[in-house]
PDB file of C-alpha atoms in Angstrom:
ATOM      1  CA  UNK A 931      -7.563 -40.995 -61.765  1.00 55.00           C
ATOM      2  CA  UNK A 932      -4.778 -38.596 -62.755  1.00 62.00           C
ATOM      3  CA  UNK A 933      -3.420 -41.053 -65.317  1.00 86.00           C
ATOM      4  CA  UNK A 934      -6.922 -41.536 -66.765  1.00 85.00           C
ATOM      5  CA  UNK A 935      -7.263 -37.765 -67.144  1.00 90.00           C
ATOM      6  CA  UNK A 936      -3.992 -37.669 -69.088  1.00 91.00           C
ATOM      7  CA  UNK A 937      -5.166 -40.423 -71.435  1.00 91.00           C
ATOM      8  CA  UNK A 938      -8.596 -38.866 -71.907  1.00 92.00           C
ATOM      9  CA  UNK A 939      -7.100 -35.420 -72.565  1.00 93.00           C
ATOM     10  CA  UNK A 940      -4.629 -36.887 -75.067  1.00 94.00           C
ATOM     11  CA  UNK A 941      -7.512 -38.672 -76.809  1.00 95.00           C
ATOM     12  CA  UNK A 942      -9.532 -35.452 -77.052  1.00 95.00           C
ATOM     13  CA  UNK A 943      -6.508 -33.625 -78.486  1.00 96.00           C
ATOM     14  CA  UNK A 944      -5.985 -36.361 -81.105  1.00 96.00           C
ATOM     15  CA  UNK A 945      -9.681 -36.237 -81.958  1.00 95.00           C
ATOM     16  CA  UNK A 946      -9.633 -32.436 -82.325  1.00 94.00           C
ATOM     17  CA  UNK A 947      -6.578 -32.731 -84.589  1.00 96.00           C
ATOM     18  CA  UNK A 948      -8.478 -35.304 -86.706  1.00 94.00           C
ATOM     19  CA  UNK A 949      -5.967 -38.020 -85.797  1.00 96.00           C
ATOM     20  CA  UNK A 950      -8.755 -40.530 -85.356  1.00 97.00           C
ATOM     21  CA  UNK A 951      -6.757 -43.783 -85.116  1.00 96.00           C
ATOM     22  CA  UNK A 952      -4.566 -42.240 -82.418  1.00 96.00           C
ATOM     23  CA  UNK A 953      -7.644 -40.868 -80.655  1.00 96.00           C
ATOM     24  CA  UNK A 954      -9.251 -44.329 -80.674  1.00 97.00           C
ATOM     25  CA  UNK A 955      -6.089 -45.814 -79.147  1.00 95.00           C
ATOM     26  CA  UNK A 956      -6.018 -43.161 -76.404  1.00 94.00           C
ATOM     27  CA  UNK A 957      -9.717 -43.641 -75.615  1.00 95.00           C
ATOM     28  CA  UNK A 958      -9.064 -47.390 -75.337  1.00 95.00           C
ATOM     29  CA  UNK A 959      -6.192 -46.583 -72.942  1.00 93.00           C
ATOM     30  CA  UNK A 960      -8.521 -44.426 -70.839  1.00 94.00           C
ATOM     31  CA  UNK A 961     -11.135 -47.204 -70.833  1.00 95.00           C
ATOM     32  CA  UNK A 962      -8.518 -49.741 -69.713  1.00 94.00           C
ATOM     33  CA  UNK A 963      -7.775 -47.496 -66.722  1.00 93.00           C
ATOM     34  CA  UNK A 964     -11.423 -46.728 -65.881  1.00 94.00           C
ATOM     35  CA  UNK A 965     -13.981 -48.830 -67.753  1.00 96.00           C
ATOM     36  CA  UNK A 966     -16.831 -47.206 -65.829  1.00 96.00           C
ATOM     37  CA  UNK A 967     -16.487 -43.692 -67.224  1.00 94.00           C
ATOM     38  CA  UNK A 968     -19.084 -43.196 -69.951  1.00 97.00           C
ATOM     39  CA  UNK A 969     -17.219 -40.267 -71.556  1.00 96.00           C
ATOM     40  CA  UNK A 970     -14.371 -42.372 -72.927  1.00 96.00           C
ATOM     41  CA  UNK A 971     -16.834 -44.958 -74.266  1.00 98.00           C
ATOM     42  CA  UNK A 972     -19.014 -42.274 -75.868  1.00 97.00           C
ATOM     43  CA  UNK A 973     -16.073 -40.537 -77.492  1.00 96.00           C
ATOM     44  CA  UNK A 974     -14.646 -43.828 -78.764  1.00 97.00           C
ATOM     45  CA  UNK A 975     -17.991 -44.391 -80.465  1.00 98.00           C
ATOM     46  CA  UNK A 976     -17.879 -40.881 -81.932  1.00 97.00           C
ATOM     47  CA  UNK A 977     -14.371 -41.528 -83.263  1.00 97.00           C
ATOM     48  CA  UNK A 978     -15.573 -44.705 -84.997  1.00 97.00           C
ATOM     49  CA  UNK A 979     -18.528 -42.797 -86.440  1.00 96.00           C
ATOM     50  CA  UNK A 980     -16.181 -40.078 -87.712  1.00 96.00           C
ATOM     51  CA  UNK A 981     -14.067 -42.810 -89.313  1.00 96.00           C
ATOM     52  CA  UNK A 982     -17.281 -43.955 -91.070  1.00 95.00           C
ATOM     53  CA  UNK A 983     -17.283 -47.190 -89.071  1.00 97.00           C
ATOM     54  CA  UNK A 984     -20.833 -46.948 -87.757  1.00 96.00           C
ATOM     55  CA  UNK A 985     -21.147 -50.643 -86.878  1.00 97.00           C
ATOM     56  CA  UNK A 986     -17.984 -50.441 -84.757  1.00 98.00           C
ATOM     57  CA  UNK A 987     -19.391 -47.335 -83.050  1.00 98.00           C
ATOM     58  CA  UNK A 988     -22.383 -49.258 -81.683  1.00 98.00           C
ATOM     59  CA  UNK A 989     -20.600 -51.258 -78.974  1.00 97.00           C
ATOM     60  CA  UNK A 990     -18.869 -48.321 -77.249  1.00 98.00           C
ATOM     61  CA  UNK A 991     -21.995 -46.171 -77.538  1.00 98.00           C
ATOM     62  CA  UNK A 992     -24.152 -48.923 -76.062  1.00 98.00           C
ATOM     63  CA  UNK A 993     -21.631 -49.255 -73.229  1.00 98.00           C
ATOM     64  CA  UNK A 994     -21.737 -45.484 -72.635  1.00 98.00           C
ATOM     65  CA  UNK A 995     -25.538 -45.695 -72.499  1.00 98.00           C
ATOM     66  CA  UNK A 996     -25.361 -48.618 -70.051  1.00 98.00           C
ATOM     67  CA  UNK A 997     -23.055 -46.598 -67.790  1.00 98.00           C
ATOM     68  CA  UNK A 998     -25.151 -43.407 -68.000  1.00 97.00           C
ATOM     69  CA  UNK A 999     -28.651 -44.298 -69.250  1.00 96.00           C
ATOM     70  CA  UNK A1000     -30.074 -40.843 -68.460  1.00 96.00           C
ATOM     71  CA  UNK A1001     -27.508 -38.982 -70.571  1.00 97.00           C
ATOM     72  CA  UNK A1002     -29.426 -37.378 -73.448  1.00 96.00           C
ATOM     73  CA  UNK A1003     -26.294 -36.759 -75.520  1.00 97.00           C
ATOM     74  CA  UNK A1004     -25.352 -40.446 -75.415  1.00 97.00           C
ATOM     75  CA  UNK A1005     -28.918 -41.487 -76.293  1.00 97.00           C
ATOM     76  CA  UNK A1006     -29.086 -39.015 -79.194  1.00 96.00           C
ATOM     77  CA  UNK A1007     -25.792 -40.153 -80.702  1.00 97.00           C
ATOM     78  CA  UNK A1008     -26.631 -43.827 -80.199  1.00 97.00           C
ATOM     79  CA  UNK A1009     -30.033 -43.371 -81.883  1.00 97.00           C
ATOM     80  CA  UNK A1010     -28.408 -41.703 -84.890  1.00 96.00           C
ATOM     81  CA  UNK A1011     -25.809 -44.445 -85.275  1.00 97.00           C
ATOM     82  CA  UNK A1012     -28.450 -47.173 -84.864  1.00 97.00           C
ATOM     83  CA  UNK A1013     -30.425 -45.568 -87.701  1.00 96.00           C
ATOM     84  CA  UNK A1014     -27.350 -45.340 -89.923  1.00 96.00           C
ATOM     85  CA  UNK A1015     -26.492 -48.992 -89.377  1.00 97.00           C
ATOM     86  CA  UNK A1016     -30.150 -49.989 -89.722  1.00 96.00           C
ATOM     87  CA  UNK A1017     -30.396 -48.185 -93.065  1.00 96.00           C
ATOM     88  CA  UNK A1018     -27.229 -49.945 -94.194  1.00 95.00           C
ATOM     89  CA  UNK A1019     -28.669 -53.334 -93.269  1.00 96.00           C
ATOM     90  CA  UNK A1020     -31.890 -52.513 -95.123  1.00 95.00           C
ATOM     91  CA  UNK A1021     -29.901 -51.529 -98.225  1.00 94.00           C
ATOM     92  CA  UNK A1022     -27.857 -54.714 -97.900  1.00 93.00           C
ATOM     93  CA  UNK A1023     -31.077 -56.738 -97.834  1.00 93.00           C
ATOM     94  CA  UNK A1024     -32.398 -54.943-100.900  1.00 91.00           C
ATOM     95  CA  UNK A1025     -29.298 -55.675-102.978  1.00 93.00           C
ATOM     96  CA  UNK A1026     -28.398 -59.261-102.065  1.00 92.00           C
ATOM     97  CA  UNK A1027     -29.495 -62.235-104.109  1.00 91.00           C
ATOM     98  CA  UNK A1028     -29.205 -64.710-101.234  1.00 93.00           C
ATOM     99  CA  UNK A1029     -32.589 -65.082 -99.534  1.00 91.00           C
ATOM    100  CA  UNK A1030     -31.197 -66.142 -96.135  1.00 92.00           C
ATOM    101  CA  UNK A1031     -28.868 -63.128 -96.072  1.00 94.00           C
ATOM    102  CA  UNK A1032     -31.731 -60.858 -97.145  1.00 94.00           C
ATOM    103  CA  UNK A1033     -34.028 -62.095 -94.367  1.00 94.00           C
ATOM    104  CA  UNK A1034     -31.260 -61.835 -91.748  1.00 95.00           C
ATOM    105  CA  UNK A1035     -30.389 -58.287 -92.871  1.00 95.00           C
ATOM    106  CA  UNK A1036     -34.037 -57.211 -92.680  1.00 96.00           C
ATOM    107  CA  UNK A1037     -34.311 -58.704 -89.186  1.00 96.00           C
ATOM    108  CA  UNK A1038     -31.147 -56.914 -88.101  1.00 96.00           C
ATOM    109  CA  UNK A1039     -32.387 -53.613 -89.558  1.00 96.00           C
ATOM    110  CA  UNK A1040     -35.724 -54.011 -87.757  1.00 96.00           C
ATOM    111  CA  UNK A1041     -33.957 -54.603 -84.450  1.00 97.00           C
ATOM    112  CA  UNK A1042     -31.716 -51.565 -84.899  1.00 97.00           C
ATOM    113  CA  UNK A1043     -34.563 -49.189 -85.777  1.00 96.00           C
ATOM    114  CA  UNK A1044     -36.660 -50.560 -82.905  1.00 96.00           C
ATOM    115  CA  UNK A1045     -33.756 -50.023 -80.503  1.00 97.00           C
ATOM    116  CA  UNK A1046     -33.471 -46.418 -81.746  1.00 96.00           C
ATOM    117  CA  UNK A1047     -37.192 -45.891 -81.131  1.00 96.00           C
ATOM    118  CA  UNK A1048     -36.949 -47.443 -77.680  1.00 96.00           C
ATOM    119  CA  UNK A1049     -34.214 -44.932 -76.801  1.00 95.00           C
ATOM    120  CA  UNK A1050     -36.792 -42.149 -76.895  1.00 91.00           C
ATOM    121  CA  UNK A1051     -37.096 -40.992 -80.501  1.00 91.00           C
ATOM    122  CA  UNK A1052     -39.741 -38.277 -80.843  1.00 89.00           C
ATOM    123  CA  UNK A1053     -41.178 -35.999 -83.500  1.00 88.00           C
ATOM    124  CA  UNK A1054     -39.577 -36.072 -86.921  1.00 90.00           C
ATOM    125  CA  UNK A1055     -37.003 -38.623 -85.769  1.00 92.00           C
ATOM    126  CA  UNK A1056     -39.740 -41.011 -84.584  1.00 93.00           C
ATOM    127  CA  UNK A1057     -41.602 -40.509 -87.867  1.00 93.00           C
ATOM    128  CA  UNK A1058     -38.433 -41.378 -89.792  1.00 94.00           C
ATOM    129  CA  UNK A1059     -37.624 -44.512 -87.777  1.00 96.00           C
ATOM    130  CA  UNK A1060     -41.216 -45.776 -87.802  1.00 94.00           C
ATOM    131  CA  UNK A1061     -41.438 -45.185 -91.565  1.00 95.00           C
ATOM    132  CA  UNK A1062     -38.216 -47.125 -92.084  1.00 95.00           C
ATOM    133  CA  UNK A1063     -39.565 -49.986 -89.996  1.00 96.00           C
ATOM    134  CA  UNK A1064     -42.782 -49.981 -92.013  1.00 96.00           C
ATOM    135  CA  UNK A1065     -40.870 -50.212 -95.298  1.00 95.00           C
ATOM    136  CA  UNK A1066     -38.729 -53.041 -93.944  1.00 96.00           C
ATOM    137  CA  UNK A1067     -41.771 -55.025 -92.784  1.00 96.00           C
ATOM    138  CA  UNK A1068     -43.439 -54.401 -96.123  1.00 96.00           C
ATOM    139  CA  UNK A1069     -40.335 -55.481 -98.074  1.00 94.00           C
ATOM    140  CA  UNK A1070     -39.977 -58.610 -95.998  1.00 94.00           C
ATOM    141  CA  UNK A1071     -43.691 -59.360 -96.409  1.00 94.00           C
ATOM    142  CA  UNK A1072     -43.376 -59.070-100.175  1.00 93.00           C
ATOM    143  CA  UNK A1073     -40.452 -61.519-100.136  1.00 92.00           C
ATOM    144  CA  UNK A1074     -42.310 -64.173 -98.146  1.00 91.00           C
ATOM    145  CA  UNK A1075     -43.842 -66.810-100.383  1.00 87.00           C
ATOM    146  CA  UNK A1076     -47.586 -66.965-100.860  1.00 87.00           C
ATOM    147  CA  UNK A1077     -47.496 -70.418 -99.287  1.00 89.00           C
ATOM    148  CA  UNK A1078     -46.876 -68.764 -95.916  1.00 92.00           C
ATOM    149  CA  UNK A1079     -49.824 -66.370 -95.920  1.00 94.00           C
ATOM    150  CA  UNK A1080     -49.975 -66.165 -92.113  1.00 95.00           C
ATOM    151  CA  UNK A1081     -46.428 -64.778 -91.912  1.00 94.00           C
ATOM    152  CA  UNK A1082     -47.035 -62.495 -94.908  1.00 94.00           C
ATOM    153  CA  UNK A1083     -50.181 -61.094 -93.251  1.00 96.00           C
ATOM    154  CA  UNK A1084     -48.389 -60.605 -89.920  1.00 96.00           C
ATOM    155  CA  UNK A1085     -45.581 -58.686 -91.638  1.00 96.00           C
ATOM    156  CA  UNK A1086     -48.023 -56.474 -93.552  1.00 96.00           C
ATOM    157  CA  UNK A1087     -49.992 -55.848 -90.339  1.00 97.00           C
ATOM    158  CA  UNK A1088     -46.745 -54.729 -88.665  1.00 96.00           C
ATOM    159  CA  UNK A1089     -45.997 -52.462 -91.647  1.00 96.00           C
ATOM    160  CA  UNK A1090     -49.430 -50.849 -91.336  1.00 95.00           C
ATOM    161  CA  UNK A1091     -48.981 -50.355 -87.593  1.00 96.00           C
ATOM    162  CA  UNK A1092     -45.593 -48.680 -88.082  1.00 96.00           C
ATOM    163  CA  UNK A1093     -46.987 -46.454 -90.856  1.00 94.00           C
ATOM    164  CA  UNK A1094     -49.820 -45.482 -88.515  1.00 94.00           C
ATOM    165  CA  UNK A1095     -47.372 -44.611 -85.727  1.00 94.00           C
ATOM    166  CA  UNK A1096     -45.228 -42.643 -88.195  1.00 93.00           C
ATOM    167  CA  UNK A1097     -48.279 -40.624 -89.288  1.00 92.00           C
ATOM    168  CA  UNK A1098     -49.210 -39.875 -85.691  1.00 91.00           C
ATOM    169  CA  UNK A1099     -45.642 -38.729 -84.969  1.00 89.00           C
ATOM    170  CA  UNK A1100     -45.597 -36.625 -88.165  1.00 88.00           C
ATOM    171  CA  UNK A1101     -48.895 -34.936 -87.327  1.00 88.00           C
ATOM    172  CA  UNK A1102     -47.796 -34.244 -83.750  1.00 85.00           C
ATOM    173  CA  UNK A1103     -44.533 -32.772 -85.025  1.00 80.00           C
ATOM    174  CA  UNK A1104     -46.374 -30.584 -87.551  1.00 83.00           C
ATOM    175  CA  UNK A1105     -48.735 -29.346 -84.842  1.00 83.00           C
ATOM    176  CA  UNK A1106     -45.765 -28.526 -82.617  1.00 81.00           C
ATOM    177  CA  UNK A1107     -44.018 -26.619 -85.418  1.00 78.00           C
ATOM    178  CA  UNK A1108     -47.259 -24.821 -86.258  1.00 80.00           C
ATOM    179  CA  UNK A1109     -47.623 -23.740 -82.635  1.00 82.00           C
ATOM    180  CA  UNK A1110     -44.035 -22.453 -82.606  1.00 80.00           C
ATOM    181  CA  UNK A1111     -44.703 -20.441 -85.772  1.00 81.00           C
ATOM    182  CA  UNK A1112     -47.882 -18.963 -84.289  1.00 80.00           C
ATOM    183  CA  UNK A1113     -45.966 -18.036 -81.118  1.00 82.00           C
ATOM    184  CA  UNK A1114     -43.260 -16.330 -83.185  1.00 80.00           C
ATOM    185  CA  UNK A1115     -45.858 -14.416 -85.212  1.00 81.00           C
ATOM    186  CA  UNK A1116     -47.619 -13.131 -82.083  1.00 82.00           C
ATOM    187  CA  UNK A1117     -44.289 -12.148 -80.511  1.00 77.00           C
ATOM    188  CA  UNK A1118     -43.525  -9.875 -83.468  1.00 70.00           C
TER     189      UNK A1118
END
């Protein structure tokens, strides 16, 4: 355990000095010594995110969540990275000419946003993720040919359901903020 502590501490120092490649290497060294410590996995994911490699951040963050599923910090970071990657996949789908790639990118984006929701998104975050899902379902529904009306209808129904959930989350968040404002006003 002492050697792991050295590696982890060295990784944190490299990260704090913005030496991200070196930090990633040290976190990998710490993981090789103790693959069951969520902190090294989480911080490796953070390093990848800081290097603007969000897709690479997913695996270590998912592993950190597997090792410590009740850790709110891990869940929060993982949700944010899932949304970033999901948005990237949606944008990829919107800009590609190849229909198979477009459909696969939309499917991937849907899975990523759903995973973020399943990790406990609430309030404004839930509204955002549900809205993104609704737009993806709607975009995919528009791309489906009229010859496959059953699939088109199913996709539009999903879009409506996600818009509905987003509205509910938005209204709940607004009510919560309104209550906080009223509390602050009465405290003055």
